[in-house]
Short mmCIF file of C-alpha atoms in Angstrom, two decimals:
data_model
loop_
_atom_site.label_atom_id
_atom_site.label_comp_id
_atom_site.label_asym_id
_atom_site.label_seq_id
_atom_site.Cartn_x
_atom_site.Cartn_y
_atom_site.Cartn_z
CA UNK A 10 4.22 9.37 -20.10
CA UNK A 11 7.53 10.44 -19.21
CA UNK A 12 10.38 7.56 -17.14
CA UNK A 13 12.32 9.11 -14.93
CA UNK A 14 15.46 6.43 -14.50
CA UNK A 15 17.54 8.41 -12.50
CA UNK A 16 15.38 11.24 -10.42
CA UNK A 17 16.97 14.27 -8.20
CA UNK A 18 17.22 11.25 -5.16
CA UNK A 19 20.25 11.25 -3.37
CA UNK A 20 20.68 8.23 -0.67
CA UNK A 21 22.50 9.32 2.35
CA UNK A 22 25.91 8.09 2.59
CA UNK A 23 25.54 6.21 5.43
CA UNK A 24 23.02 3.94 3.80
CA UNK A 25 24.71 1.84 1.08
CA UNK A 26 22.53 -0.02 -0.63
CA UNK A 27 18.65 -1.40 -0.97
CA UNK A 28 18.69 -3.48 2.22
CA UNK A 29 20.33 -0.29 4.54
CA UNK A 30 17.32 2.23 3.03
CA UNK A 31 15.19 -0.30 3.40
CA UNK A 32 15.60 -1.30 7.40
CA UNK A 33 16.48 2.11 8.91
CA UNK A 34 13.06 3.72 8.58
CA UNK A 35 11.49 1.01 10.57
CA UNK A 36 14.75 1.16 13.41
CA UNK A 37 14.89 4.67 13.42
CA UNK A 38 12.39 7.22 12.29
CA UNK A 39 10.10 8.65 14.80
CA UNK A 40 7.74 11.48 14.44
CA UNK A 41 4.20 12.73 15.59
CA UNK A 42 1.53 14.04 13.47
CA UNK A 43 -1.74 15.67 14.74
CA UNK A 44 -4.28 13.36 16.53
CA UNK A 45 -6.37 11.59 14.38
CA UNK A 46 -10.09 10.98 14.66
CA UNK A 47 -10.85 7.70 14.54
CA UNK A 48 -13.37 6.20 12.66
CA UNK A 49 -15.18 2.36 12.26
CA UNK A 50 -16.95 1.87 8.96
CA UNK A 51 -19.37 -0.75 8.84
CA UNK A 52 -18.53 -2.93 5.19
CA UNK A 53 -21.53 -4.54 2.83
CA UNK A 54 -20.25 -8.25 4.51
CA UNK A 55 -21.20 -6.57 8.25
CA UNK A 56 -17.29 -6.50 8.83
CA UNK A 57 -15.56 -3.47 9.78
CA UNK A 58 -12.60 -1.14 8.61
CA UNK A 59 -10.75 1.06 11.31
CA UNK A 60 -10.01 4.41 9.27
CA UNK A 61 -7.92 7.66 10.72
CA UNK A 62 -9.40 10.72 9.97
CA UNK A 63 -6.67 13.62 10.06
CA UNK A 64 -8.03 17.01 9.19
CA UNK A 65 -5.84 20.13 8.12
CA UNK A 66 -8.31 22.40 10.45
CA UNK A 67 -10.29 19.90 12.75
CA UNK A 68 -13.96 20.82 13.04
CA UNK A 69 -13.62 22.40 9.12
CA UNK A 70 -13.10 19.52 6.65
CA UNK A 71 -11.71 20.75 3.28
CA UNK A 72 -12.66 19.53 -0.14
CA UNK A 73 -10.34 17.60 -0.65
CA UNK A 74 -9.06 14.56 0.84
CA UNK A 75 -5.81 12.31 0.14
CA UNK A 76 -6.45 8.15 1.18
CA UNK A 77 -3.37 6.53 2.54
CA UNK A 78 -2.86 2.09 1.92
CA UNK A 79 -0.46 0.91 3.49
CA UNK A 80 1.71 -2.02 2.77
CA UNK A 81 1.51 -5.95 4.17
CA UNK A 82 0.94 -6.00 7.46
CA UNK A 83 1.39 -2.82 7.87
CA UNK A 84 -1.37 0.09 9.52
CA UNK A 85 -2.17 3.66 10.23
CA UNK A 86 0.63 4.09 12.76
CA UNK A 87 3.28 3.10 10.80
CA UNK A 88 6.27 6.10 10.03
CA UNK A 89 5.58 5.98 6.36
CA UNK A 90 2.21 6.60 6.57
CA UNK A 91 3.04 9.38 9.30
CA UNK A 92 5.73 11.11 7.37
CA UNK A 93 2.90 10.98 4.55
CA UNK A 94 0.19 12.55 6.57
CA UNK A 95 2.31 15.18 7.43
CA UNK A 96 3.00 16.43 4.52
CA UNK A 97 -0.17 15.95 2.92
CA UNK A 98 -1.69 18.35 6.09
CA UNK A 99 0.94 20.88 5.34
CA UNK A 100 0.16 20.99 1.84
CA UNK A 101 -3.77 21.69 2.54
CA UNK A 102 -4.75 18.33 2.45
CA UNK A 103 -7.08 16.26 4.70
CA UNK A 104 -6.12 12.52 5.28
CA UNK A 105 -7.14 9.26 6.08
CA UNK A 106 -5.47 6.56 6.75
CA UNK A 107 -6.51 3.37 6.84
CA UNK A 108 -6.45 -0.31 8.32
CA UNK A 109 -6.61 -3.36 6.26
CA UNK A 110 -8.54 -5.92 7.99
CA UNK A 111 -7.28 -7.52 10.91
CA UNK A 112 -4.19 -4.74 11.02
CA UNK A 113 -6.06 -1.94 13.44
CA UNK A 114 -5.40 -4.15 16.34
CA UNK A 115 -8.75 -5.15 16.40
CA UNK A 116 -9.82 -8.93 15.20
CA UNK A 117 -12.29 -8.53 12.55
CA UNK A 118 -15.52 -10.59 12.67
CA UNK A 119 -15.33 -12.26 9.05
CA UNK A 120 -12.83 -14.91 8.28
CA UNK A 121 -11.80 -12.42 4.87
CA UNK A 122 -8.85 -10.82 5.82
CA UNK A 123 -7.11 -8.74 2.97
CA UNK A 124 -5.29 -9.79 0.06
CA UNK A 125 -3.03 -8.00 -2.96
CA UNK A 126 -5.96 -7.92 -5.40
CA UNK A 127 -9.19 -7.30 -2.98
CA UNK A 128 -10.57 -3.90 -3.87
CA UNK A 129 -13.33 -4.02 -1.80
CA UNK A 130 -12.10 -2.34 1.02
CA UNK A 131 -11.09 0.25 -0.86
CA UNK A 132 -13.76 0.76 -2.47
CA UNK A 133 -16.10 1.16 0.57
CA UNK A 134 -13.50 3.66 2.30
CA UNK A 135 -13.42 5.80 -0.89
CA UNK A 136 -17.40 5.82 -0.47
CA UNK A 137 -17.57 6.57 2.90
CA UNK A 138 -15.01 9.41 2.09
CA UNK A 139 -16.92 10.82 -0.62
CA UNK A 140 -20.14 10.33 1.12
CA UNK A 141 -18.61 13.23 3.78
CA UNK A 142 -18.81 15.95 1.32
CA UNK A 143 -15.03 15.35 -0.06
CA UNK A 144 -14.97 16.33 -4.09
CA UNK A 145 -11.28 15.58 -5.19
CA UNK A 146 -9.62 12.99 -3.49
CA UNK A 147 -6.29 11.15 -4.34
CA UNK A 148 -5.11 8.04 -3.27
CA UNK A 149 -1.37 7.11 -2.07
CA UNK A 150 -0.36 3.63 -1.54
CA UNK A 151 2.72 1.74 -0.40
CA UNK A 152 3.69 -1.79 -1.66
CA UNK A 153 0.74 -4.10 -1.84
CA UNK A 154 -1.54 -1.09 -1.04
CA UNK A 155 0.07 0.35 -4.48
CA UNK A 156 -0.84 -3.01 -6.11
CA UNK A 157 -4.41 -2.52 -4.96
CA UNK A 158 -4.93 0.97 -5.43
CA UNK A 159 -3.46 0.16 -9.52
CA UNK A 160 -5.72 -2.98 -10.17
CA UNK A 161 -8.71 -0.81 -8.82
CA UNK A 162 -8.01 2.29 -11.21
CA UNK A 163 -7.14 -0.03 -14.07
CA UNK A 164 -9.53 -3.20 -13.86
CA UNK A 165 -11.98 -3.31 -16.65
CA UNK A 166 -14.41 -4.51 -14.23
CA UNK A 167 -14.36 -1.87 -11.38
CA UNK A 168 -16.22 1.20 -11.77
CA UNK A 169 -13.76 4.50 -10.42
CA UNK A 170 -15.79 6.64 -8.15
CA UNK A 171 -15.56 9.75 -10.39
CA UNK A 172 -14.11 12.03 -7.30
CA UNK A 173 -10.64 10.13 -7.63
CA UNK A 174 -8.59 12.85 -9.81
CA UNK A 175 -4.91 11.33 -9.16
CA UNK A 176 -2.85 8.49 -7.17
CA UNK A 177 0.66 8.11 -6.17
CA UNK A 178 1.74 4.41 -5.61
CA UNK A 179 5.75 3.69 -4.13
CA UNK A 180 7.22 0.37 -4.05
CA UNK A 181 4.75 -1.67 -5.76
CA UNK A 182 5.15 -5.45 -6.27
CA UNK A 183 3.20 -5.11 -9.66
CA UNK A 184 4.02 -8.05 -11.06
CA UNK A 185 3.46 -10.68 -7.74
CA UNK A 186 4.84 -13.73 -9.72
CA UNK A 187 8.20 -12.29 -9.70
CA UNK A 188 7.95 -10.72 -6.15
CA UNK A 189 7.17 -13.90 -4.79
CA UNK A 190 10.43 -15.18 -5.87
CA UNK A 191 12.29 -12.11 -5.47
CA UNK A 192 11.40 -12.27 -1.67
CA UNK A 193 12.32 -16.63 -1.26
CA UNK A 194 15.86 -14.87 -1.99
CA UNK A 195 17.97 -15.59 0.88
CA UNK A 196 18.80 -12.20 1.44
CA UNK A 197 15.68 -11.42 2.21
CA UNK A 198 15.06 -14.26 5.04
CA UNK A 199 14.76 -11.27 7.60
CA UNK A 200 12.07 -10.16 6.21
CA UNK A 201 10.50 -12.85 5.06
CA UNK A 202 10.53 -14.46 8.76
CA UNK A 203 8.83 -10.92 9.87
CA UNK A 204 6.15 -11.39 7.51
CA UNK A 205 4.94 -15.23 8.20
CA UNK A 206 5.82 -14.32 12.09
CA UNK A 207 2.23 -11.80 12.14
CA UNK A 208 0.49 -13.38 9.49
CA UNK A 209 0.97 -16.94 11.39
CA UNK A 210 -0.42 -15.75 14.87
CA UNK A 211 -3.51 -13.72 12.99
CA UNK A 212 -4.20 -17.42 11.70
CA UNK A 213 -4.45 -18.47 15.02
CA UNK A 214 -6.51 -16.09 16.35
CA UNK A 215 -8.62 -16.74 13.26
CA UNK A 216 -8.78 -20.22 14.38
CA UNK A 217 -10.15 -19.43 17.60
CA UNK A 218 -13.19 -17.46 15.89
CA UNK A 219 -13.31 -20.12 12.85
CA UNK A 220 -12.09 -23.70 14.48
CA UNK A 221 -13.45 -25.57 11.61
CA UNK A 222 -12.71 -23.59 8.73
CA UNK A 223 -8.97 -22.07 9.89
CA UNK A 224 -7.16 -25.39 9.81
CA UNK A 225 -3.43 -24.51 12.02
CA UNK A 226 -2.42 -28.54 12.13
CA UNK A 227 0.22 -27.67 9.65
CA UNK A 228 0.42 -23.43 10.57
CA UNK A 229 4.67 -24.15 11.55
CA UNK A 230 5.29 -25.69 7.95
CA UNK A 231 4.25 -22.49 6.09
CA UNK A 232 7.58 -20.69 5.60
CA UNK A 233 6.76 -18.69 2.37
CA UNK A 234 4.71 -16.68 0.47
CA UNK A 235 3.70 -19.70 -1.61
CA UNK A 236 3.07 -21.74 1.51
CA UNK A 237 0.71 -19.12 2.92
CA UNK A 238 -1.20 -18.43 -0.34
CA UNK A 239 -1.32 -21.82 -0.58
CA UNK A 240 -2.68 -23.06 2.40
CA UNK A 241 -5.11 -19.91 3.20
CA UNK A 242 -5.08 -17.15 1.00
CA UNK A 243 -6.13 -18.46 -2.23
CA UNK A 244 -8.96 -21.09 -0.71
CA UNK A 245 -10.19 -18.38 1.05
CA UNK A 246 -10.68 -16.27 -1.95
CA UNK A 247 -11.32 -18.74 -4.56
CA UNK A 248 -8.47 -19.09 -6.11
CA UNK A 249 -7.07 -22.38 -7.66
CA UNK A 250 -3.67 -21.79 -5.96
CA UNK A 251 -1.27 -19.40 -5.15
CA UNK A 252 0.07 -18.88 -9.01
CA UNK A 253 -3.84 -18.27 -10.17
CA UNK A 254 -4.01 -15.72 -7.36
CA UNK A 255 -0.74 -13.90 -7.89
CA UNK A 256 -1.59 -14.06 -11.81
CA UNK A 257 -4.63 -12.52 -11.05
CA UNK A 258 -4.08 -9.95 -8.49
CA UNK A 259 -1.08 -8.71 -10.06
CA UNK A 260 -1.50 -4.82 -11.32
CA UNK A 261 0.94 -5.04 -14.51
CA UNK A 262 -1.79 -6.41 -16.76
CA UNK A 263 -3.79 -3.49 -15.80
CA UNK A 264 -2.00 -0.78 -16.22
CA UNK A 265 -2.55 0.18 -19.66
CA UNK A 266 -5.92 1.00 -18.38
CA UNK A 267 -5.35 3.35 -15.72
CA UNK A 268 -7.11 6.42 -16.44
CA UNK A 269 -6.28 9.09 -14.05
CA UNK A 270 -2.68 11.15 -13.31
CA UNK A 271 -0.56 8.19 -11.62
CA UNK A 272 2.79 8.30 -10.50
CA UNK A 273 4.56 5.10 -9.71
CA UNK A 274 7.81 5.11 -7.99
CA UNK A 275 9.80 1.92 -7.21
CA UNK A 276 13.73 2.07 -6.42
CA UNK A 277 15.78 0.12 -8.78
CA UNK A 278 17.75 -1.23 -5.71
CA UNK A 279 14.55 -2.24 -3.57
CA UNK A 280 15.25 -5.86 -2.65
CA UNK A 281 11.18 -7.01 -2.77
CA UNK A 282 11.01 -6.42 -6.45
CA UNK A 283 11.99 -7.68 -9.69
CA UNK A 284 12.80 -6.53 -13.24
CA UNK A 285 8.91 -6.83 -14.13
CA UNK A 286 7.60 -4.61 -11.56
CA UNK A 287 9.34 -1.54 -13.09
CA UNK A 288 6.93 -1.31 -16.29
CA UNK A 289 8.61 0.96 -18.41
CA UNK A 290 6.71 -0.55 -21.70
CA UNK A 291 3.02 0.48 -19.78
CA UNK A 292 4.55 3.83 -18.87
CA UNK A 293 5.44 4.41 -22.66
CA UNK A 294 2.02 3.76 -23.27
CA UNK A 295 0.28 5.37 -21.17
CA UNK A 296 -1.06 8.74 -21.22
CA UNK A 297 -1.44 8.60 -17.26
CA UNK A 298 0.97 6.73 -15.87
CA UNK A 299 4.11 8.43 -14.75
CA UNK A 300 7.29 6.15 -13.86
CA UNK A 301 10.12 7.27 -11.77
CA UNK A 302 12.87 4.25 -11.00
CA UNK A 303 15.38 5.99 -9.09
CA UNK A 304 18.37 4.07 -8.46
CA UNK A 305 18.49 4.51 -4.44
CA UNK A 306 15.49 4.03 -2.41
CA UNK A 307 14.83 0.23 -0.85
CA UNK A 308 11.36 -1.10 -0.02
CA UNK A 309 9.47 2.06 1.52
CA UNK A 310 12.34 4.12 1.99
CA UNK A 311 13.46 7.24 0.29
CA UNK A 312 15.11 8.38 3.54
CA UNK A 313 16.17 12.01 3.57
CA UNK A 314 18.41 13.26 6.40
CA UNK A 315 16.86 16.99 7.16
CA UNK A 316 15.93 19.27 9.46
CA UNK A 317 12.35 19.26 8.21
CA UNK A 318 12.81 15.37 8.74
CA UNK A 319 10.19 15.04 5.07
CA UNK A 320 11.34 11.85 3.05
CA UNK A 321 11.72 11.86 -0.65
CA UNK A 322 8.37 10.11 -1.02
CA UNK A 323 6.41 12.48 0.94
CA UNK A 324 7.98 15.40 -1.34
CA UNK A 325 7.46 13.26 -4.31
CA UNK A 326 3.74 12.95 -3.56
CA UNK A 327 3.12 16.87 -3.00
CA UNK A 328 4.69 17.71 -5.90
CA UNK A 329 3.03 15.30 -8.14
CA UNK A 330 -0.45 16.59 -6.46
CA UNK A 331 0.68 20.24 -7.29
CA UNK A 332 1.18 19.45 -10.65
CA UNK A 333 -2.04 17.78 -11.50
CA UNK A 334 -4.07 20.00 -9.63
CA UNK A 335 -2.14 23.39 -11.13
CA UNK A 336 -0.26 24.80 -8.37
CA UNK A 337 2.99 25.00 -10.07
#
């Protein structure tokens, strides 16, 4: 399908480079969407998932539905995932957001948490979703909810649920080898910090529910990625280490399999990615998989200085939508 190197996406001025588009979202966007109706799924382990159930006309669901994954540690309340329910509503969509474990504010009753290449979750929101009458739904993910959303649509071994007609996917660390060392880069130490900051104090509240099983003698050596994979992640998920979980969890290898209308959008500038998480051979490929690599953009960005206040992303994602589904 076609690559789009250099889309219509102009970074404002005042936002030089990957680390500027990246940050001011997260500083400085604020916006309200309709109330949501909140919903607790019960998952096959007897865990739960927190989902946010938006609805175009409230009391009249539609037929179709778009599912929102957000990125690491991340949630529903987050301005990307906003901005994107917003414009999904106004484009005659109903949408649900939803919480990876442990990310709802709620401590979830399993020691699983959620990890780049678990599907399960997924899987048992698009169920419950479908179960409610919905016939066409689409998913949207951001960064490692991108990754999971492309391993589930192109893994050999998962079975789609046949409602999914299309997905949109932005700033996905597809290849988690490389994004792993992308993100040890100094210049991203901010965000890095951030990262093991949450994830160390959800180990320790683990801990309290798991003493024996969360070990935390060692929680103020694990600075990285490859620390925390290490030490919990792949254990946990039987993995031999961190490199056979990143191998394995990475979407790249399944790309070529992806099967329904996809557009994947990662900035060329984003500072959590590197040159194999733009897959421009898989694109070529591909009869599904549309790649746009603008040049401006950061991690979750796209910022667009308007009065209607929509980022790039969220027109993006309409757009795509209105083209698979025949509206323009």
């Amino acid at each position: 399908m076609p690559i789009y190197e250099n889309t219509l996406y102009p970074a404002p001025f005042f936002l030089p480079g990957g680390h500027a588009q990246t940050l001011y979202p997260a500083f400085f966007r604020t916006l309200e969407v309709p109330a949501s109706a909140v919903q607790r799924i019960t998952t096959p382990d007897n865990d739960f998932l927190d989902i946010d159930f938006h609805y175009v006309m409230p009391g009249y669901p539609q037929k179709r539905l778009a599912i929102i994954s957000h990125g690491l540690e991340g949630n529903s309340k987050r301005s990307y995932v906003k901005g994107m329910v917003r414009a999904l509503l106004k484009a005659g969509w109903d949408a649900v957001a939803w919480n990876f474990r442990g990310c709802s504010g709620s401590l979830n009753r399993t020691l699983h948490m959620y990890n780049s290449g678990s599907t399960e979750d997924l899987k048992s929101v698009v169920n419950f979703c479908a179960g409610r009458g919905y016939e066409e739904i689409v998913l949207i993910g951001f960064s490692m909810g991108g990754n999971q959303i492309l391993k589930y649509l192109g893994d050999p071994d998962e079975i789609v649920h046949p409602n999914i007609q299309a997905s949109v996917v932005f700033s996905v660390p597809c290849d988690l080898v490389g994004a792993a060392k992308a993100m040890d880069k100094s210049s991203n130490a901010i965000y890095l910090k951030n990262f093991m900051r949450t994830l160390k104090e959800k180990m320790l509240q683990k801990h309290e529910l798991f003493p024996e099983r969360v070990d935390v003698t060692r929680l103020n050596e694990v600075k990285t990625f490859r620390d925390f994979d290490e030490t919990y992640t792949a254990p946990w998920y039987g993995y031999k280490d961190a490199m056979e979980y990143w191998k394995k969890s990475s979407s790249v290898q399944f790309l070529d399999r992806v099967r329904i209308p996809t557009l994947l959008m990662n900035a060329r500038n984003d500072p959590f990615l590197c040159p194999t998480c733009y897959p421009t051979g898989q694109a070529h490929r591909s009869k599904n998989l549309y790649l746009e690599t603008p040049a401006e953009g950061g991690h979750i960005g796209f910022v667009r200085i308007s009065d209607d206040d929509y980022y790039w992303s969220e027109i993006r994602a309409v757009e795509f939508l209105g083209q698979v589904f025949g509206w323009y």
